[in-house]
Amino acid sequence: MAEKLTIVEEGSELTGTLKSTCGVTVSGKVSGELHAPALVVATTGAVHGTVKVEKLHSQGELSGRIDADTIELSGRINDQTTITARSLEVKSSNGEQPTALFGNCVIEVGVDPNEPALPTAPPAREGKGKKGQPTPEPTGE
């Protein structure tokens, strides 16, 4: 008996929440939340939103919050994307040169995606010195 698979075919669009107990293959477009044990995004596929999977293999387009144990990328990662994974591999889709394109995104590798993120320090504030000049940095003396 063949392994069960949820498929979003090319030309199909799904908006909302997709939860599956079997692997998901996206050749069309998914916008929203996607939860599954495994996700394959084909070269014609796009997933935008929140993704929570154990394994991700993408040759298509991704954006949003991506949480996975293992990720193989060779597609496009859009701006404002956060990727959290225990392992990340960027592969060439044509065997010649890497073809993953990253927009303005955050990548956290070696992080357990099931653990809450550590708080980040607030950005440093730029003070004003004499006559509107920036405050000099401390020299550690």
mmCIF file of the C-alpha atoms, coordinates in Angstrom:
data_MODEL
# 
_entry.id   MODEL 
# 
loop_
_atom_site.group_PDB 
_atom_site.id 
_atom_site.type_symbol 
_atom_site.label_atom_id 
_atom_site.label_alt_id 
_atom_site.label_comp_id 
_atom_site.label_asym_id 
_atom_site.label_entity_id 
_atom_site.label_seq_id 
_atom_site.pdbx_PDB_ins_code 
_atom_site.Cartn_x 
_atom_site.Cartn_y 
_atom_site.Cartn_z 
_atom_site.occupancy 
_atom_site.B_iso_or_equiv 
_atom_site.pdbx_formal_charge 
_atom_site.auth_seq_id 
_atom_site.auth_comp_id 
_atom_site.auth_asym_id 
_atom_site.auth_atom_id 
_atom_site.pdbx_PDB_model_num 
ATOM 1   C CA . MET A 1 1   ? 0.000  0.000  0.000   1.00 0.00 ? 1   MET A CA 1 
ATOM 2   C CA . ALA A 1 2   ? 1.335  3.452  -0.953  1.00 0.00 ? 2   ALA A CA 1 
ATOM 3   C CA . GLU A 1 3   ? 2.149  6.027  1.684   1.00 0.00 ? 3   GLU A CA 1 
ATOM 4   C CA . LYS A 1 4   ? -0.607 8.624  2.146   1.00 0.00 ? 4   LYS A CA 1 
ATOM 5   C CA . LEU A 1 5   ? 0.113  12.125 0.868   1.00 0.00 ? 5   LEU A CA 1 
ATOM 6   C CA . THR A 1 6   ? -1.774 15.423 0.863   1.00 0.00 ? 6   THR A CA 1 
ATOM 7   C CA . ILE A 1 7   ? -1.284 17.242 -2.450  1.00 0.00 ? 7   ILE A CA 1 
ATOM 8   C CA . VAL A 1 8   ? -1.981 20.840 -3.463  1.00 0.00 ? 8   VAL A CA 1 
ATOM 9   C CA . GLU A 1 9   ? -1.654 20.644 -7.246  1.00 0.00 ? 9   GLU A CA 1 
ATOM 10  C CA . GLU A 1 10  ? -0.286 23.336 -9.575  1.00 0.00 ? 10  GLU A CA 1 
ATOM 11  C CA . GLY A 1 11  ? -3.064 25.807 -10.371 1.00 0.00 ? 11  GLY A CA 1 
ATOM 12  C CA . SER A 1 12  ? -4.683 25.267 -6.937  1.00 0.00 ? 12  SER A CA 1 
ATOM 13  C CA . GLU A 1 13  ? -4.679 27.811 -4.109  1.00 0.00 ? 13  GLU A CA 1 
ATOM 14  C CA . LEU A 1 14  ? -5.441 27.099 -0.459  1.00 0.00 ? 14  LEU A CA 1 
ATOM 15  C CA . THR A 1 15  ? -5.947 29.895 2.067   1.00 0.00 ? 15  THR A CA 1 
ATOM 16  C CA . GLY A 1 16  ? -6.383 29.083 5.754   1.00 0.00 ? 16  GLY A CA 1 
ATOM 17  C CA . THR A 1 17  ? -5.091 26.247 7.942   1.00 0.00 ? 17  THR A CA 1 
ATOM 18  C CA . LEU A 1 18  ? -3.893 22.905 6.616   1.00 0.00 ? 18  LEU A CA 1 
ATOM 19  C CA . LYS A 1 19  ? -3.187 20.211 9.230   1.00 0.00 ? 19  LYS A CA 1 
ATOM 20  C CA . SER A 1 20  ? -2.191 16.788 8.007   1.00 0.00 ? 20  SER A CA 1 
ATOM 21  C CA . THR A 1 21  ? -0.991 13.599 9.697   1.00 0.00 ? 21  THR A CA 1 
ATOM 22  C CA . CYS A 1 22  ? 0.757  12.605 6.463   1.00 0.00 ? 22  CYS A CA 1 
ATOM 23  C CA . GLY A 1 23  ? 3.275  14.398 4.246   1.00 0.00 ? 23  GLY A CA 1 
ATOM 24  C CA . VAL A 1 24  ? 2.208  17.392 2.156   1.00 0.00 ? 24  VAL A CA 1 
ATOM 25  C CA . THR A 1 25  ? 3.356  18.243 -1.369  1.00 0.00 ? 25  THR A CA 1 
ATOM 26  C CA . VAL A 1 26  ? 2.649  21.746 -2.668  1.00 0.00 ? 26  VAL A CA 1 
ATOM 27  C CA . SER A 1 27  ? 2.861  22.425 -6.401  1.00 0.00 ? 27  SER A CA 1 
ATOM 28  C CA . GLY A 1 28  ? 0.277  25.213 -6.175  1.00 0.00 ? 28  GLY A CA 1 
ATOM 29  C CA . LYS A 1 29  ? -0.021 27.921 -3.499  1.00 0.00 ? 29  LYS A CA 1 
ATOM 30  C CA . VAL A 1 30  ? -0.749 27.712 0.239   1.00 0.00 ? 30  VAL A CA 1 
ATOM 31  C CA . SER A 1 31  ? -1.305 30.851 2.325   1.00 0.00 ? 31  SER A CA 1 
ATOM 32  C CA . GLY A 1 32  ? -1.888 30.564 6.073   1.00 0.00 ? 32  GLY A CA 1 
ATOM 33  C CA . GLU A 1 33  ? -0.846 27.827 8.504   1.00 0.00 ? 33  GLU A CA 1 
ATOM 34  C CA . LEU A 1 34  ? 0.547  24.441 7.537   1.00 0.00 ? 34  LEU A CA 1 
ATOM 35  C CA . HIS A 1 35  ? 1.270  21.650 10.047  1.00 0.00 ? 35  HIS A CA 1 
ATOM 36  C CA . ALA A 1 36  ? 2.482  18.231 8.882   1.00 0.00 ? 36  ALA A CA 1 
ATOM 37  C CA . PRO A 1 37  ? 5.229  15.698 9.472   1.00 0.00 ? 37  PRO A CA 1 
ATOM 38  C CA . ALA A 1 38  ? 6.859  16.550 6.124   1.00 0.00 ? 38  ALA A CA 1 
ATOM 39  C CA . LEU A 1 39  ? 6.494  19.228 3.446   1.00 0.00 ? 39  LEU A CA 1 
ATOM 40  C CA . VAL A 1 40  ? 7.752  19.231 -0.130  1.00 0.00 ? 40  VAL A CA 1 
ATOM 41  C CA . VAL A 1 41  ? 7.414  22.502 -2.054  1.00 0.00 ? 41  VAL A CA 1 
ATOM 42  C CA . ALA A 1 42  ? 7.857  21.870 -5.778  1.00 0.00 ? 42  ALA A CA 1 
ATOM 43  C CA . THR A 1 43  ? 9.500  24.400 -8.121  1.00 0.00 ? 43  THR A CA 1 
ATOM 44  C CA . THR A 1 44  ? 6.016  25.653 -9.069  1.00 0.00 ? 44  THR A CA 1 
ATOM 45  C CA . GLY A 1 45  ? 4.872  25.745 -5.429  1.00 0.00 ? 45  GLY A CA 1 
ATOM 46  C CA . ALA A 1 46  ? 4.651  28.576 -2.914  1.00 0.00 ? 46  ALA A CA 1 
ATOM 47  C CA . VAL A 1 47  ? 3.953  28.503 0.820   1.00 0.00 ? 47  VAL A CA 1 
ATOM 48  C CA . HIS A 1 48  ? 3.351  31.785 2.659   1.00 0.00 ? 48  HIS A CA 1 
ATOM 49  C CA . GLY A 1 49  ? 2.560  31.915 6.370   1.00 0.00 ? 49  GLY A CA 1 
ATOM 50  C CA . THR A 1 50  ? 3.364  29.721 9.365   1.00 0.00 ? 50  THR A CA 1 
ATOM 51  C CA . VAL A 1 51  ? 4.885  26.306 8.706   1.00 0.00 ? 51  VAL A CA 1 
ATOM 52  C CA . LYS A 1 52  ? 5.506  23.699 11.419  1.00 0.00 ? 52  LYS A CA 1 
ATOM 53  C CA . VAL A 1 53  ? 6.971  20.427 10.082  1.00 0.00 ? 53  VAL A CA 1 
ATOM 54  C CA . GLU A 1 54  ? 9.628  17.869 10.941  1.00 0.00 ? 54  GLU A CA 1 
ATOM 55  C CA . LYS A 1 55  ? 11.140 17.755 7.431   1.00 0.00 ? 55  LYS A CA 1 
ATOM 56  C CA . LEU A 1 56  ? 11.023 20.406 4.711   1.00 0.00 ? 56  LEU A CA 1 
ATOM 57  C CA . HIS A 1 57  ? 12.336 20.122 1.172   1.00 0.00 ? 57  HIS A CA 1 
ATOM 58  C CA . SER A 1 58  ? 11.670 23.230 -0.890  1.00 0.00 ? 58  SER A CA 1 
ATOM 59  C CA . GLN A 1 59  ? 12.516 24.047 -4.475  1.00 0.00 ? 59  GLN A CA 1 
ATOM 60  C CA . GLY A 1 60  ? 9.762  26.642 -4.637  1.00 0.00 ? 60  GLY A CA 1 
ATOM 61  C CA . GLU A 1 61  ? 8.945  29.851 -2.767  1.00 0.00 ? 61  GLU A CA 1 
ATOM 62  C CA . LEU A 1 62  ? 8.693  30.313 1.014   1.00 0.00 ? 62  LEU A CA 1 
ATOM 63  C CA . SER A 1 63  ? 7.818  33.218 3.271   1.00 0.00 ? 63  SER A CA 1 
ATOM 64  C CA . GLY A 1 64  ? 6.659  33.702 6.848   1.00 0.00 ? 64  GLY A CA 1 
ATOM 65  C CA . ARG A 1 65  ? 7.648  31.709 9.944   1.00 0.00 ? 65  ARG A CA 1 
ATOM 66  C CA . ILE A 1 66  ? 9.202  28.337 9.057   1.00 0.00 ? 66  ILE A CA 1 
ATOM 67  C CA . ASP A 1 67  ? 9.902  25.854 11.896  1.00 0.00 ? 67  ASP A CA 1 
ATOM 68  C CA . ALA A 1 68  ? 11.366 22.435 11.032  1.00 0.00 ? 68  ALA A CA 1 
ATOM 69  C CA . ASP A 1 69  ? 13.829 19.887 12.351  1.00 0.00 ? 69  ASP A CA 1 
ATOM 70  C CA . THR A 1 70  ? 15.576 19.455 8.995   1.00 0.00 ? 70  THR A CA 1 
ATOM 71  C CA . ILE A 1 71  ? 15.411 21.693 5.932   1.00 0.00 ? 71  ILE A CA 1 
ATOM 72  C CA . GLU A 1 72  ? 16.730 21.326 2.384   1.00 0.00 ? 72  GLU A CA 1 
ATOM 73  C CA . LEU A 1 73  ? 16.418 24.519 0.334   1.00 0.00 ? 73  LEU A CA 1 
ATOM 74  C CA . SER A 1 74  ? 17.015 25.280 -3.313  1.00 0.00 ? 74  SER A CA 1 
ATOM 75  C CA . GLY A 1 75  ? 14.280 27.802 -4.053  1.00 0.00 ? 75  GLY A CA 1 
ATOM 76  C CA . ARG A 1 76  ? 13.351 31.337 -3.094  1.00 0.00 ? 76  ARG A CA 1 
ATOM 77  C CA . ILE A 1 77  ? 12.981 32.660 0.461   1.00 0.00 ? 77  ILE A CA 1 
ATOM 78  C CA . ASN A 1 78  ? 11.140 35.973 0.492   1.00 0.00 ? 78  ASN A CA 1 
ATOM 79  C CA . ASP A 1 79  ? 11.695 39.033 2.677   1.00 0.00 ? 79  ASP A CA 1 
ATOM 80  C CA . GLN A 1 80  ? 10.450 39.042 6.266   1.00 0.00 ? 80  GLN A CA 1 
ATOM 81  C CA . THR A 1 81  ? 10.948 35.272 6.633   1.00 0.00 ? 81  THR A CA 1 
ATOM 82  C CA . THR A 1 82  ? 12.188 33.563 9.787   1.00 0.00 ? 82  THR A CA 1 
ATOM 83  C CA . ILE A 1 83  ? 13.574 30.042 9.505   1.00 0.00 ? 83  ILE A CA 1 
ATOM 84  C CA . THR A 1 84  ? 14.247 27.951 12.611  1.00 0.00 ? 84  THR A CA 1 
ATOM 85  C CA . ALA A 1 85  ? 15.778 24.498 12.190  1.00 0.00 ? 85  ALA A CA 1 
ATOM 86  C CA . ARG A 1 86  ? 18.090 21.951 13.784  1.00 0.00 ? 86  ARG A CA 1 
ATOM 87  C CA . SER A 1 87  ? 19.803 21.514 10.413  1.00 0.00 ? 87  SER A CA 1 
ATOM 88  C CA . LEU A 1 88  ? 19.706 23.482 7.163   1.00 0.00 ? 88  LEU A CA 1 
ATOM 89  C CA . GLU A 1 89  ? 21.128 22.408 3.830   1.00 0.00 ? 89  GLU A CA 1 
ATOM 90  C CA . VAL A 1 90  ? 21.192 24.644 0.775   1.00 0.00 ? 90  VAL A CA 1 
ATOM 91  C CA . LYS A 1 91  ? 21.296 22.555 -2.381  1.00 0.00 ? 91  LYS A CA 1 
ATOM 92  C CA . SER A 1 92  ? 21.680 23.218 -6.048  1.00 0.00 ? 92  SER A CA 1 
ATOM 93  C CA . SER A 1 93  ? 18.581 22.312 -8.014  1.00 0.00 ? 93  SER A CA 1 
ATOM 94  C CA . ASN A 1 94  ? 20.526 21.925 -11.270 1.00 0.00 ? 94  ASN A CA 1 
ATOM 95  C CA . GLY A 1 95  ? 23.781 20.424 -9.975  1.00 0.00 ? 95  GLY A CA 1 
ATOM 96  C CA . GLU A 1 96  ? 25.887 23.372 -11.170 1.00 0.00 ? 96  GLU A CA 1 
ATOM 97  C CA . GLN A 1 97  ? 25.601 26.208 -8.685  1.00 0.00 ? 97  GLN A CA 1 
ATOM 98  C CA . PRO A 1 98  ? 23.502 26.996 -5.607  1.00 0.00 ? 98  PRO A CA 1 
ATOM 99  C CA . THR A 1 99  ? 20.152 28.427 -6.575  1.00 0.00 ? 99  THR A CA 1 
ATOM 100 C CA . ALA A 1 100 ? 18.646 29.367 -3.220  1.00 0.00 ? 100 ALA A CA 1 
ATOM 101 C CA . LEU A 1 101 ? 17.799 33.075 -3.129  1.00 0.00 ? 101 LEU A CA 1 
ATOM 102 C CA . PHE A 1 102 ? 17.348 34.640 0.304   1.00 0.00 ? 102 PHE A CA 1 
ATOM 103 C CA . GLY A 1 103 ? 15.507 37.897 0.876   1.00 0.00 ? 103 GLY A CA 1 
ATOM 104 C CA . ASN A 1 104 ? 15.702 39.886 4.123   1.00 0.00 ? 104 ASN A CA 1 
ATOM 105 C CA . CYS A 1 105 ? 15.207 37.000 6.550   1.00 0.00 ? 105 CYS A CA 1 
ATOM 106 C CA . VAL A 1 106 ? 16.346 35.533 9.869   1.00 0.00 ? 106 VAL A CA 1 
ATOM 107 C CA . ILE A 1 107 ? 17.868 32.044 9.935   1.00 0.00 ? 107 ILE A CA 1 
ATOM 108 C CA . GLU A 1 108 ? 18.382 30.167 13.212  1.00 0.00 ? 108 GLU A CA 1 
ATOM 109 C CA . VAL A 1 109 ? 20.210 26.877 12.656  1.00 0.00 ? 109 VAL A CA 1 
ATOM 110 C CA . GLY A 1 110 ? 20.933 24.390 15.414  1.00 0.00 ? 110 GLY A CA 1 
ATOM 111 C CA . VAL A 1 111 ? 17.956 25.663 17.377  1.00 0.00 ? 111 VAL A CA 1 
ATOM 112 C CA . ASP A 1 112 ? 15.224 23.303 18.499  1.00 0.00 ? 112 ASP A CA 1 
ATOM 113 C CA . PRO A 1 113 ? 12.112 24.700 16.787  1.00 0.00 ? 113 PRO A CA 1 
ATOM 114 C CA . ASN A 1 114 ? 10.020 23.275 19.648  1.00 0.00 ? 114 ASN A CA 1 
ATOM 115 C CA . GLU A 1 115 ? 11.755 25.486 22.231  1.00 0.00 ? 115 GLU A CA 1 
ATOM 116 C CA . PRO A 1 116 ? 10.569 29.075 22.748  1.00 0.00 ? 116 PRO A CA 1 
ATOM 117 C CA . ALA A 1 117 ? 12.887 31.681 21.259  1.00 0.00 ? 117 ALA A CA 1 
ATOM 118 C CA . LEU A 1 118 ? 15.249 33.470 23.615  1.00 0.00 ? 118 LEU A CA 1 
ATOM 119 C CA . PRO A 1 119 ? 14.448 37.141 24.139  1.00 0.00 ? 119 PRO A CA 1 
ATOM 120 C CA . THR A 1 120 ? 16.628 39.451 22.124  1.00 0.00 ? 120 THR A CA 1 
ATOM 121 C CA . ALA A 1 121 ? 18.362 42.495 23.581  1.00 0.00 ? 121 ALA A CA 1 
ATOM 122 C CA . PRO A 1 122 ? 16.690 45.813 22.813  1.00 0.00 ? 122 PRO A CA 1 
ATOM 123 C CA . PRO A 1 123 ? 18.446 47.844 20.117  1.00 0.00 ? 123 PRO A CA 1 
ATOM 124 C CA . ALA A 1 124 ? 21.091 50.261 21.355  1.00 0.00 ? 124 ALA A CA 1 
ATOM 125 C CA . ARG A 1 125 ? 19.935 53.829 21.571  1.00 0.00 ? 125 ARG A CA 1 
ATOM 126 C CA . GLU A 1 126 ? 21.996 56.494 19.907  1.00 0.00 ? 126 GLU A CA 1 
ATOM 127 C CA . GLY A 1 127 ? 22.573 59.390 22.281  1.00 0.00 ? 127 GLY A CA 1 
ATOM 128 C CA . LYS A 1 128 ? 23.536 62.946 21.404  1.00 0.00 ? 128 LYS A CA 1 
ATOM 129 C CA . GLY A 1 129 ? 26.813 64.504 22.467  1.00 0.00 ? 129 GLY A CA 1 
ATOM 130 C CA . LYS A 1 130 ? 27.781 68.172 22.270  1.00 0.00 ? 130 LYS A CA 1 
ATOM 131 C CA . LYS A 1 131 ? 26.205 70.218 19.495  1.00 0.00 ? 131 LYS A CA 1 
ATOM 132 C CA . GLY A 1 132 ? 24.111 67.306 18.159  1.00 0.00 ? 132 GLY A CA 1 
ATOM 133 C CA . GLN A 1 133 ? 27.114 65.016 17.604  1.00 0.00 ? 133 GLN A CA 1 
ATOM 134 C CA . PRO A 1 134 ? 26.703 61.295 18.313  1.00 0.00 ? 134 PRO A CA 1 
ATOM 135 C CA . THR A 1 135 ? 27.989 60.140 21.691  1.00 0.00 ? 135 THR A CA 1 
ATOM 136 C CA . PRO A 1 136 ? 31.419 58.510 21.231  1.00 0.00 ? 136 PRO A CA 1 
ATOM 137 C CA . GLU A 1 137 ? 31.670 54.767 21.830  1.00 0.00 ? 137 GLU A CA 1 
ATOM 138 C CA . PRO A 1 138 ? 33.418 53.735 25.083  1.00 0.00 ? 138 PRO A CA 1 
ATOM 139 C CA . THR A 1 139 ? 37.024 52.679 24.489  1.00 0.00 ? 139 THR A CA 1 
ATOM 140 C CA . GLY A 1 140 ? 37.220 50.190 27.372  1.00 0.00 ? 140 GLY A CA 1 
ATOM 141 C CA . GLU A 1 141 ? 40.043 52.048 29.134  1.00 0.00 ? 141 GLU A CA 1 
# 
